[in-house]
mmCIF file of C-alpha atoms and ligand atoms in Angstrom:
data_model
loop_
_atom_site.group_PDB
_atom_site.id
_atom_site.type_symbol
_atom_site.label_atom_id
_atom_site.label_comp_id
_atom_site.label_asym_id
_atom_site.label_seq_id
_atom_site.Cartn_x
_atom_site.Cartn_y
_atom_site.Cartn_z
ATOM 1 C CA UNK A 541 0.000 0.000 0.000
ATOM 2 C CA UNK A 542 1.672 3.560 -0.846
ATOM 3 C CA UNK A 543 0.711 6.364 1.255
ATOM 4 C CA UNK A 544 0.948 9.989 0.554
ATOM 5 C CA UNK A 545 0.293 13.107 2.478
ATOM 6 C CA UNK A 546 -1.013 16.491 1.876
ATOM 7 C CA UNK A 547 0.179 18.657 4.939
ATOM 8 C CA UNK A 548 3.613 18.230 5.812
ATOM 9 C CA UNK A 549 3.504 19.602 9.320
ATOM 10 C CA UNK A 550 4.629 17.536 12.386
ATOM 11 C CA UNK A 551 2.134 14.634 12.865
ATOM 12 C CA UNK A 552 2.346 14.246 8.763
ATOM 13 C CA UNK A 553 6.179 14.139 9.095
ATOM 14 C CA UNK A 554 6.401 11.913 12.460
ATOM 15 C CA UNK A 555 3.428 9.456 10.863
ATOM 16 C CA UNK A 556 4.942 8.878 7.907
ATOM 17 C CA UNK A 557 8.251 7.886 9.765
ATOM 18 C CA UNK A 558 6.115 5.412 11.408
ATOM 19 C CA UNK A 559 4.689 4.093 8.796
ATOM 20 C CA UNK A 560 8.109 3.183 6.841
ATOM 21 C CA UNK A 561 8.961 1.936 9.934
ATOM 22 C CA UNK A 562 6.117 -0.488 9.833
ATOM 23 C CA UNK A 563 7.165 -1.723 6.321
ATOM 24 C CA UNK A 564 4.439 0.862 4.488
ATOM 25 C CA UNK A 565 5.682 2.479 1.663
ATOM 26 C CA UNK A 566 5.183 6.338 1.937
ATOM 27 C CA UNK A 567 4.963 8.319 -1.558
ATOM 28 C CA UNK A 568 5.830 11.279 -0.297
ATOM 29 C CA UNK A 569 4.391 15.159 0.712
ATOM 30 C CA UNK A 570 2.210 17.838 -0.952
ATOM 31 C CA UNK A 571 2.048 21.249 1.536
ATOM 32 C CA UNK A 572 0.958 24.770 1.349
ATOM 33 C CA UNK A 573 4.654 25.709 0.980
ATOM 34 C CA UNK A 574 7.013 23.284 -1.133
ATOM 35 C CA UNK A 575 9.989 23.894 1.155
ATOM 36 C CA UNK A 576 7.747 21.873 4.137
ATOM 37 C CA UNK A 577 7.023 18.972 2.238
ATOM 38 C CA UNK A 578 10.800 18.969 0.330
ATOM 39 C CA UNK A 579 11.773 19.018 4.199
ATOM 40 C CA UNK A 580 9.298 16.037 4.979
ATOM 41 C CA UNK A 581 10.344 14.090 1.775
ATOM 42 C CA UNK A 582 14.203 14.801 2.882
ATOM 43 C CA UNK A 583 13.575 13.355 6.157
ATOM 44 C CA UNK A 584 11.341 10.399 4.873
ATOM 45 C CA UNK A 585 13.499 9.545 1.767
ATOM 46 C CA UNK A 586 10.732 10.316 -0.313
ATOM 47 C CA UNK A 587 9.350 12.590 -2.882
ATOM 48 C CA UNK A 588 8.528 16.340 -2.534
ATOM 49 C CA UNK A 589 5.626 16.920 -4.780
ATOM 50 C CA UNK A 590 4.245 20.384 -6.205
ATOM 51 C CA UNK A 591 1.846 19.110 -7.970
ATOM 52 C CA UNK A 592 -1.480 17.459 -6.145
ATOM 53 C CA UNK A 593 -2.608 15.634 -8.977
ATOM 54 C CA UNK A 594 0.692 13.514 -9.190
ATOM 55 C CA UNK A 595 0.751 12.555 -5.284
ATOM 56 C CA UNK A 596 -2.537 11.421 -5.802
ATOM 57 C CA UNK A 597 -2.555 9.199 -8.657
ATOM 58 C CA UNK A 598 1.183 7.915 -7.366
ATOM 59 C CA UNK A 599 -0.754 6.648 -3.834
ATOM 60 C CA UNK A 600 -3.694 4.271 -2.672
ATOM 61 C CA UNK A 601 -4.325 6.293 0.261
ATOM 62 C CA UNK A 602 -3.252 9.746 1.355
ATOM 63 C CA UNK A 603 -3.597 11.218 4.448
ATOM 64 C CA UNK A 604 -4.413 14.938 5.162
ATOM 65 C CA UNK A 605 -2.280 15.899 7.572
ATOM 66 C CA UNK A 606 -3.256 20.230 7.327
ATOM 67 C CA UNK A 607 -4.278 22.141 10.267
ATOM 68 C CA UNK A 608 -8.069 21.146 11.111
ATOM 69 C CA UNK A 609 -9.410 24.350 9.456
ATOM 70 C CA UNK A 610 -7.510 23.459 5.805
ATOM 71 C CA UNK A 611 -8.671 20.111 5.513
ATOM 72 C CA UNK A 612 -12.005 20.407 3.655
ATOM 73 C CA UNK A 613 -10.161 22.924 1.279
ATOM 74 C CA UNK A 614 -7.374 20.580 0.999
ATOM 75 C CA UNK A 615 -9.882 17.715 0.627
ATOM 76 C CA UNK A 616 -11.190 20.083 -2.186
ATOM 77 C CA UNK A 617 -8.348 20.441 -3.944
ATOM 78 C CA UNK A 618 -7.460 16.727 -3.853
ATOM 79 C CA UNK A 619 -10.795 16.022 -5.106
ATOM 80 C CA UNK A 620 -11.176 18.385 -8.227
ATOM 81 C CA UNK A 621 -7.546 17.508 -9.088
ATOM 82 C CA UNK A 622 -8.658 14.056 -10.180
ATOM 83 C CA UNK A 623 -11.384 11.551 -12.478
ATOM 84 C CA UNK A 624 -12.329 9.330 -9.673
ATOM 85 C CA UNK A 625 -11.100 8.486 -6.353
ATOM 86 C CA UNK A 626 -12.366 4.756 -6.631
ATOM 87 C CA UNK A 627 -10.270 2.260 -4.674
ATOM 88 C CA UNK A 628 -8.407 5.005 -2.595
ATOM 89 C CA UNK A 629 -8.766 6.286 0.743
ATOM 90 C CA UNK A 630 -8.677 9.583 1.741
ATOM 91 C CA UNK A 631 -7.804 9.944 5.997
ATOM 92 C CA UNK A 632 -7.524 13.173 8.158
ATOM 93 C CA UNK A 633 -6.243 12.990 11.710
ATOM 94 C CA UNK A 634 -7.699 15.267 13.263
ATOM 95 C CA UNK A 635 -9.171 14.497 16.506
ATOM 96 C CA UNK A 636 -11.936 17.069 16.723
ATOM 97 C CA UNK A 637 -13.461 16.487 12.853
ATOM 98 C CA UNK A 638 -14.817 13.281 11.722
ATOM 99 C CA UNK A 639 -14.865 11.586 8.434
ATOM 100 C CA UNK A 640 -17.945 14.235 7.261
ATOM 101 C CA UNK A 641 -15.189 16.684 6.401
ATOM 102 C CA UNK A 642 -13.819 14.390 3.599
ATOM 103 C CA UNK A 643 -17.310 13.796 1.883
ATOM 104 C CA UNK A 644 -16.266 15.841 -1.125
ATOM 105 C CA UNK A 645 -13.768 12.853 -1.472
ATOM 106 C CA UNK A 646 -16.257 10.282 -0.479
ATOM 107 C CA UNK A 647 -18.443 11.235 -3.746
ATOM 108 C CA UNK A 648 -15.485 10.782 -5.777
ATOM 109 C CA UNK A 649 -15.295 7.155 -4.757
ATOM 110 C CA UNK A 650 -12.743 7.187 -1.968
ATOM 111 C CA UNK A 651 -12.892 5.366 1.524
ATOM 112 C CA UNK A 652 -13.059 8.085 4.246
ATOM 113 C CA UNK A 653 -12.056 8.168 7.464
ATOM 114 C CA UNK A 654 -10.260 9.724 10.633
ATOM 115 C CA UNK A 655 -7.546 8.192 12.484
ATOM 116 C CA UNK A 656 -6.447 10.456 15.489
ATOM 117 C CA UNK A 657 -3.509 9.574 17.090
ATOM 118 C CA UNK A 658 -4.564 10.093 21.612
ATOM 119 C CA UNK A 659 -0.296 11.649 21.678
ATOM 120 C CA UNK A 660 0.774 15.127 21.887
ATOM 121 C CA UNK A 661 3.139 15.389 18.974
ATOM 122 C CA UNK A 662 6.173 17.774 20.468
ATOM 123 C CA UNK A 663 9.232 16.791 19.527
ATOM 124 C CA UNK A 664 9.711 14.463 15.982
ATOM 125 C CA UNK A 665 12.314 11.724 17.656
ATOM 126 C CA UNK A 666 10.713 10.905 20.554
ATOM 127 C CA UNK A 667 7.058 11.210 18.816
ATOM 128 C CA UNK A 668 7.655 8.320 16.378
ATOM 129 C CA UNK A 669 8.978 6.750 19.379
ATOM 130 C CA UNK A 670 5.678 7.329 21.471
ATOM 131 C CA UNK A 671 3.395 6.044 18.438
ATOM 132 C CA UNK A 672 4.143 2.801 19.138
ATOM 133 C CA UNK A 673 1.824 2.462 21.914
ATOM 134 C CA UNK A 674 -0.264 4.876 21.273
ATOM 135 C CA UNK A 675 -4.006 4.228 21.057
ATOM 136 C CA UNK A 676 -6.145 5.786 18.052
ATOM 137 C CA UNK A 677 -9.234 7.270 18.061
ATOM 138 C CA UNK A 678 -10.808 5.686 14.456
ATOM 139 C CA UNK A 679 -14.287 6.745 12.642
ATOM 140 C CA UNK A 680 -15.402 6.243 9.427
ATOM 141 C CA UNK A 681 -17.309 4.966 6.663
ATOM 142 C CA UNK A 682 -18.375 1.151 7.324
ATOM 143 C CA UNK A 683 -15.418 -0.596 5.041
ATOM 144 C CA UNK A 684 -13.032 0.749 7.626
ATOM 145 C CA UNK A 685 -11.183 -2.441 6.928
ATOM 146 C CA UNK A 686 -7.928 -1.025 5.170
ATOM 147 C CA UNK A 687 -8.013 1.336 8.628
ATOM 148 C CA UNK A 688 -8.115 -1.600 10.792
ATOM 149 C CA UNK A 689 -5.714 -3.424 8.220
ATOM 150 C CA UNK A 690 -3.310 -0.195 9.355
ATOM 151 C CA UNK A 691 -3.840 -0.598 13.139
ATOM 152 C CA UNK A 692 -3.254 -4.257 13.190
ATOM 153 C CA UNK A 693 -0.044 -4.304 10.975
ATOM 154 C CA UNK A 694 1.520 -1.392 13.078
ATOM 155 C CA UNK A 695 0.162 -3.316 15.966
ATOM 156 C CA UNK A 696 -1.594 -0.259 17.563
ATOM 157 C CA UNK A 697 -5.150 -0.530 19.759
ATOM 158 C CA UNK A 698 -7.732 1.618 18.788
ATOM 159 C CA UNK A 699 -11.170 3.085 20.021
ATOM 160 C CA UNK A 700 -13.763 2.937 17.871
ATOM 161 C CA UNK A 701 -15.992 5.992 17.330
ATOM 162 C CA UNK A 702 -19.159 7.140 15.611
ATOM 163 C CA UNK A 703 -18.913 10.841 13.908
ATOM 164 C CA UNK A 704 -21.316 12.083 16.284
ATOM 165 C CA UNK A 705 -18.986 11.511 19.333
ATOM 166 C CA UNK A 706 -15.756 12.692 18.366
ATOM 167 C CA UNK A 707 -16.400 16.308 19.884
ATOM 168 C CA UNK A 708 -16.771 14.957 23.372
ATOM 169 C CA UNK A 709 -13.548 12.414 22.732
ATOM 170 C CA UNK A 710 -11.463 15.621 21.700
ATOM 171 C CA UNK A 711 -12.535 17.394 24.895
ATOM 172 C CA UNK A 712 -11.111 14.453 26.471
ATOM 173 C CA UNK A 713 -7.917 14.581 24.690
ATOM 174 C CA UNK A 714 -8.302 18.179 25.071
ATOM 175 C CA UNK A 715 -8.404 18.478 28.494
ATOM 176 C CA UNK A 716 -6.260 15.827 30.077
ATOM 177 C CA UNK A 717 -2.988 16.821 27.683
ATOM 178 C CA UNK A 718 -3.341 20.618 26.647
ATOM 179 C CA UNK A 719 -4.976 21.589 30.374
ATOM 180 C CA UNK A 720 -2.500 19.444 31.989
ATOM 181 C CA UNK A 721 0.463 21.483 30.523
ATOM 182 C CA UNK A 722 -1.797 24.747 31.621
ATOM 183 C CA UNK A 723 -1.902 23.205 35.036
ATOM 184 C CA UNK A 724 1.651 22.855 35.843
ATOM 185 C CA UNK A 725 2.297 26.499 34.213
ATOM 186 C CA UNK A 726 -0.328 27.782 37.033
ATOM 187 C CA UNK A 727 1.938 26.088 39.597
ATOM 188 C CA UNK A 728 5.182 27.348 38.100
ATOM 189 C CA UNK A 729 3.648 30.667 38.147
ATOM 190 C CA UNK A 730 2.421 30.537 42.197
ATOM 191 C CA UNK A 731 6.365 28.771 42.699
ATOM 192 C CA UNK A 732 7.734 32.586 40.347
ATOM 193 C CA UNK A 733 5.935 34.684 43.121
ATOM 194 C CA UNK A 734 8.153 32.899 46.363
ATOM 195 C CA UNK A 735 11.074 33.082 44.129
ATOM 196 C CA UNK A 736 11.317 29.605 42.363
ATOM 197 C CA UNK A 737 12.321 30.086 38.459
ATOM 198 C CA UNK A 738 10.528 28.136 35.767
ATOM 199 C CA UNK A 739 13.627 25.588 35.328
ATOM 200 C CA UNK A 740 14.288 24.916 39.150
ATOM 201 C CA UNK A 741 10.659 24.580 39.634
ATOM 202 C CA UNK A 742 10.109 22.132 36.641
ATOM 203 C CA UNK A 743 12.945 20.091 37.851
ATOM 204 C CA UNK A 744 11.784 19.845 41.213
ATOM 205 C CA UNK A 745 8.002 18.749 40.055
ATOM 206 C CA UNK A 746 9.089 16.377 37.229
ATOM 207 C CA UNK A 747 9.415 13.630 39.738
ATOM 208 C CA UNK A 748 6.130 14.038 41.593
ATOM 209 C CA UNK A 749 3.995 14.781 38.043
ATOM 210 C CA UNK A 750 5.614 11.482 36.624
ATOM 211 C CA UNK A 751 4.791 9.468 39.909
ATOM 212 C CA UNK A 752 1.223 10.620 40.069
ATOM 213 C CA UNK A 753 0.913 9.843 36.580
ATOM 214 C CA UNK A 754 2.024 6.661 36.851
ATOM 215 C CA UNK A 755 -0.470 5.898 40.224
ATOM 216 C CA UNK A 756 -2.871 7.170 37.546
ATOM 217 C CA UNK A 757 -2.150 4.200 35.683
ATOM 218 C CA UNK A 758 -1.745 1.742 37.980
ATOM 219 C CA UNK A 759 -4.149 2.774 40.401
ATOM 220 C CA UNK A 760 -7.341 4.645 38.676
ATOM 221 C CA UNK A 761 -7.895 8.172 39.639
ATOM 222 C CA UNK A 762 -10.231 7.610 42.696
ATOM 223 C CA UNK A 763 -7.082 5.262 44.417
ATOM 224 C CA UNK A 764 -4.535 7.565 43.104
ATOM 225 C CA UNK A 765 -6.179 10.227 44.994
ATOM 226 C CA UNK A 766 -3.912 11.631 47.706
ATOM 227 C CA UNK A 767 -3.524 15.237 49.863
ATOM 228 C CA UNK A 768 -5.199 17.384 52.113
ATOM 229 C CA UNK A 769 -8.488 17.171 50.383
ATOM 230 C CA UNK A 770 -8.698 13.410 50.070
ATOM 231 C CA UNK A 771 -7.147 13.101 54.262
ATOM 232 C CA UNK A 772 -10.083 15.463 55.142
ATOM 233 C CA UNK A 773 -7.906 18.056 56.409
ATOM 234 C CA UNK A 774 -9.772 20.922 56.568
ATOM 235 C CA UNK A 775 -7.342 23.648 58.234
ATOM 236 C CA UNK A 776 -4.597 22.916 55.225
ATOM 237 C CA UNK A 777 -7.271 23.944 52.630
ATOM 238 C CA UNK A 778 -8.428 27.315 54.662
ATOM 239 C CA UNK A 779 -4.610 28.091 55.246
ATOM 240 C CA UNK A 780 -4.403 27.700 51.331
ATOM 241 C CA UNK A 781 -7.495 29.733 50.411
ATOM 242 C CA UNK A 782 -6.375 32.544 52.755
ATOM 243 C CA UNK A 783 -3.557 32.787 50.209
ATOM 244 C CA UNK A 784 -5.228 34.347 47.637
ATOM 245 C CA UNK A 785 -7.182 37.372 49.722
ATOM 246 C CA UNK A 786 -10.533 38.718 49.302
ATOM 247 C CA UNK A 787 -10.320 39.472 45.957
ATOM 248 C CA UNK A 788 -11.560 36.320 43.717
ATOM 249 C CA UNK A 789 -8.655 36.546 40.974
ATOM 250 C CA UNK A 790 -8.540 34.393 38.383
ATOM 251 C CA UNK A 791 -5.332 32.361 40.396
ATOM 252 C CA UNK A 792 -7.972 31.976 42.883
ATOM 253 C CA UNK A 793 -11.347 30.712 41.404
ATOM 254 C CA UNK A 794 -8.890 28.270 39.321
ATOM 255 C CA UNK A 795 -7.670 26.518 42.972
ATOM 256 C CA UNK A 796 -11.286 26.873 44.204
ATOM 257 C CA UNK A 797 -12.803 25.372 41.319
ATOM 258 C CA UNK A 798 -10.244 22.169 40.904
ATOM 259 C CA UNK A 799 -10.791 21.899 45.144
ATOM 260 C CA UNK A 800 -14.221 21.118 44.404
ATOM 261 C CA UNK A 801 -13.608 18.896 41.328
ATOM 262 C CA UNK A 802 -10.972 17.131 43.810
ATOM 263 C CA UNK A 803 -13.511 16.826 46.498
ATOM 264 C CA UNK A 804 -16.221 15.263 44.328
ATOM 265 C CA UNK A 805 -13.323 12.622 43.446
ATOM 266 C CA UNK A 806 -12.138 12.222 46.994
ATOM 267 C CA UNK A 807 -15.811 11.557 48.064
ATOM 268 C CA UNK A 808 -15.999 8.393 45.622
ATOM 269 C CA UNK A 809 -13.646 6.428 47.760
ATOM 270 C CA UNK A 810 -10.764 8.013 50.228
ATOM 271 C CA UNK A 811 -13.111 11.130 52.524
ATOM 272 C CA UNK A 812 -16.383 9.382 54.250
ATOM 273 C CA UNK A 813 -16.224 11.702 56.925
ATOM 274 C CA UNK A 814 -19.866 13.662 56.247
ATOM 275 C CA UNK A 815 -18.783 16.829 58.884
ATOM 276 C CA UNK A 816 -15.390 17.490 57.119
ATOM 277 C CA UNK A 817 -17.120 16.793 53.583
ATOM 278 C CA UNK A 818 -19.354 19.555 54.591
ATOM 279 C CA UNK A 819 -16.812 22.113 55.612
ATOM 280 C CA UNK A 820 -14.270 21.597 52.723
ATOM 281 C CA UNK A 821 -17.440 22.495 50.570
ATOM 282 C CA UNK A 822 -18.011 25.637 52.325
ATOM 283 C CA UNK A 823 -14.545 26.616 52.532
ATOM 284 C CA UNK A 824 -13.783 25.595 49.075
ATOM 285 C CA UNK A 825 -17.217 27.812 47.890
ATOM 286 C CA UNK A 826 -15.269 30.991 48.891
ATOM 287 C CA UNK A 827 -13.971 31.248 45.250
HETATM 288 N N1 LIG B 1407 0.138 18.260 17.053
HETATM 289 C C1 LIG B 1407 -0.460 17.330 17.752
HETATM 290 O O1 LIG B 1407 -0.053 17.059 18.896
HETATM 291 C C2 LIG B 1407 -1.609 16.550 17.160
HETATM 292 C C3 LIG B 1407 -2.068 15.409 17.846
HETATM 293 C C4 LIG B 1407 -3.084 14.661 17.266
HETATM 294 C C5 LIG B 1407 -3.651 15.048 16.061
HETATM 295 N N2 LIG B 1407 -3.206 16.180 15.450
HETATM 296 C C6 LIG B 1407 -3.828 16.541 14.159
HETATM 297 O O2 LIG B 1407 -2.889 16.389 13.116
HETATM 298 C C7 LIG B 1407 -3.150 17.343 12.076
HETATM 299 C C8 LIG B 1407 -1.884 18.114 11.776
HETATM 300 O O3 LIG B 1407 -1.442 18.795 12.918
HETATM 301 P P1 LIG B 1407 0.078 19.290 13.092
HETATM 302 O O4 LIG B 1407 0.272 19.558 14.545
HETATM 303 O O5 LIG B 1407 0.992 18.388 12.345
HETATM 304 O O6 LIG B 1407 0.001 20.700 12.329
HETATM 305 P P2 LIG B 1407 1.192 21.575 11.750
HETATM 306 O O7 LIG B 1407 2.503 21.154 12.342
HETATM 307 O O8 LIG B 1407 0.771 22.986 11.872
HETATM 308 O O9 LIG B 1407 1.235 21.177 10.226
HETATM 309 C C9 LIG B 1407 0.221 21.452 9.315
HETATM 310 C C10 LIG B 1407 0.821 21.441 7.928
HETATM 311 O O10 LIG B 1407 -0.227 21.546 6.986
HETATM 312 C C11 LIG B 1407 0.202 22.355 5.925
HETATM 313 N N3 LIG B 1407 -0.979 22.982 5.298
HETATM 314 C C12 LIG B 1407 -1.820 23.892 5.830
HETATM 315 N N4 LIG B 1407 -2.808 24.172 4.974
HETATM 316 C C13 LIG B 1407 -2.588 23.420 3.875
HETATM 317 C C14 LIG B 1407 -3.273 23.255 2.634
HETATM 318 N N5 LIG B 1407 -4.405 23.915 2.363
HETATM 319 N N6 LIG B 1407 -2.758 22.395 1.730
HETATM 320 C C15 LIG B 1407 -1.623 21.709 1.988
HETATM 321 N N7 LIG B 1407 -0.926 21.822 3.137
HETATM 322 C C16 LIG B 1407 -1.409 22.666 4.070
HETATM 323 C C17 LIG B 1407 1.128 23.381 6.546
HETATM 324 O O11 LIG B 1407 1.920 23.713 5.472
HETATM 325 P P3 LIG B 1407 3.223 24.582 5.246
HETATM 326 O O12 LIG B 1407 4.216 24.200 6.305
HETATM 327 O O13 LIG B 1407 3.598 24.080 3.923
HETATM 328 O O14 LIG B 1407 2.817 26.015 5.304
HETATM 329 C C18 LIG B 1407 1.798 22.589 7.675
HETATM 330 O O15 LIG B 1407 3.029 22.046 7.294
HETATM 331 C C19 LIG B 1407 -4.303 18.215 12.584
HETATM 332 O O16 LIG B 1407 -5.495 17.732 12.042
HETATM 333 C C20 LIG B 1407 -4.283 17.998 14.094
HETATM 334 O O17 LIG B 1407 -5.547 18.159 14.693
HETATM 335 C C21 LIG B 1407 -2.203 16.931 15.957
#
C-alpha cells in the first residue's frame, strides 16, 4: 500500500516515519509551501511533490495531515484535481473532525475516514517513538477495513468511534494533555511569586507529576487520589485559600474550582467523613 500526504507539518512528518517503519511504503508530501514537504520528503526519503494531482494518482491512500481548518479545502483540492477516487482512501487525523469533512472525497469514490492519534506530537524523535503504543481514536465509513488493516499491521489498539462523538472524545484529549500542561504552568507561576524560576521549579516537580501519573495508571484516579483534600484536612485547605485574599482573581477561582472537582473525586472512595465533607465544601465555595 503507498501512502501519501497532503500537509507536511509535524504529525504528517512523524506518521509517515512510522509508517516506513512499519514496512508501508510512503509516496511522499504535498504542503501549502514546497519547502515543508521537500523538508518532509528529505527526512522520509521520499518525494517532494508540487503538484497534487501527481501525489494522488502515485498513492492508494493519502492522508491529510493540514491544520483542522484546511482540511475540507485541501480535501477540495485533492478532489477536483482528479477523475475518480475509486479504490483510494482519503484519511484526516484530526481528533476534533470526523470523516464528514472528507465527503467531497467520499463522492469521488474514496474510503473516508479519521484516524487520530490520543499523543501530543512535540518533539519528531521521541514522537515516532511514542506512536508505538499509542491508542487511536478511528471513525469512518463502514469498510473501515484497510483502517483496521493499518492498526493491526503497526500493531496499535484503537477506540472505535461514531462521527457524532468525536467532539466529546477531543474534549477528552483536550483536556487531560493541553490543560495538563496549563496546570503545571499555574503552579510554576504561584512557585515565580516565592522566588522559584521556571527551570528549578520544573525540575523539582518532574518527579512528583511522573509518579502521580504513573499511580494514575496503575491505580485509577479515585485510588490515586492523595492530599489534604482526600485526608479530610480541613485547616490545610483554609490556610491555602487565605492565600489568595478577598479578591476572587482568576489564580484563585482556578484553585477553588479544581478543590471542588478534587472533592467530588475524593468523596468516591478516600473522605467518608460527612462533617469534614461539609466544611471543605463551604470553605472551598469561597472562590
Ligand atoms: N500536534 C499534535 O499534537 C496533534 C495530535 C493529534 C492530532 N493532530 C492533528 O494532526 C493534524 C496536523 O497537525 P500538526 O500539529 O501536524 O500541524 P502543523 O505542524 O501545523 O502542520 C500542518 C501542515 O499543513 C500544511 N498545510 C496547511 N494548509 C494546507 C493546505 N491547504 N494544503 C496543503 N498543506 C497545508 C502546513 O503547510 P506549510 O508548512 O507548507 O505552510 C503545515 O506544514 C491536525 O489535524 C491535528 O488536529 C495533531
Amino acid at each position: 500500500m503507498k501512502i501519501g500526504f497532503i500537509g507536511a507539518g509535524k504529525v504528517g512528518l512523524c506518521f509517515g516515519l512510522y509508517l516506513q517503519q512499519n514496512h508501508f511504503t510512503v509516496t511522499g508530501y504535498f504542503s501549502r509551501s514546497f519547502q515543508s514537504a521537500q523538508t518532509a520528503s528529505m527526512k522520509t526519503g521520499t518525494k517532494s511533490f508540487d503538484n497534487i494531482n501527481e501525489l494522488v494518482s502515485n498513492s492508494d491512500g493519502i492522508f491529510i495531515t493540514t491544520n483542522d481548518d484546511q482540511i475540507e479545502t485541501a480535501c477540495r483540492q485533492l478532489a477536483d484535481a482528479v477523475v475518480t477516487l475509486k479504490n483510494k482512501f482519503v484519511a484526516h487525523m484530526s481528533g476534533a473532525l470526523s470523516s464528514s469533512a472528507l465527503e467531497i472525497a467520499r463522492k469521488k469514490g474514496a474510503v473516508t475516514f479519521s484516524l487520530h492519534p490520543l499523543q501530543a506530537f512535540a518533539d519528531v524523535d521521541k514522537s515516532v517513538a511514542d506512536l508505538k503504543s499509542c491508542y487511536f481514536g478511528i471513525e469512518g465509513q463502514e469498510q473501515s477495513e484497510i483502517l483496521e488493516d493499518i492498526l493491526n499491521q503497526t500493531g496499535n489498539p484503537f477506540l472505535k468511534l461514531l462521527p457524532e462523538q468525536k467532539t466529546r472524545y477531543h474534549i477528552v484529549a483536550c483536556v487531560v494533555s493541553n490543560y495538563l500542561v496549563a496546570l503545571i504552568d499555574y503552579g510554576l507561576e504561584i512557585f515565580g511569586t516565592i522566588g522559584i524560576d521556571t527551570e528549578m521549579g520544573l525540575q523539582a516537580l518532574m518527579p512528583m507529576i511522573r509518579g502521580t501519573v504513573e499511580n494514575i495508571g496503575q491505580l485509577g484516579t479515585e485510588k490515586a487520589l492523595t492530599g489534604p483534600i482526600a485526608r479530610g484536612d480541613t485547616q490545610t485547605i483554609q490556610k491555602q485559600m487565605r492565600i489568595f485574599g478577598a479578591e476572587e482573581t482568576e489564580q484563585a477561582s482556578v484553585y477553588g474550582f479544581l478543590g471542588r472537582l478534587t472533592l467530588d473525586l475524593a468523596m468516591k472512595d478516600r473522605l467518608t467523613d460527612d462533617r469534614k465533607i461539609a466544611q471543605l465544601k463551604q470553605i472551598l465555595s469561597k472562590f
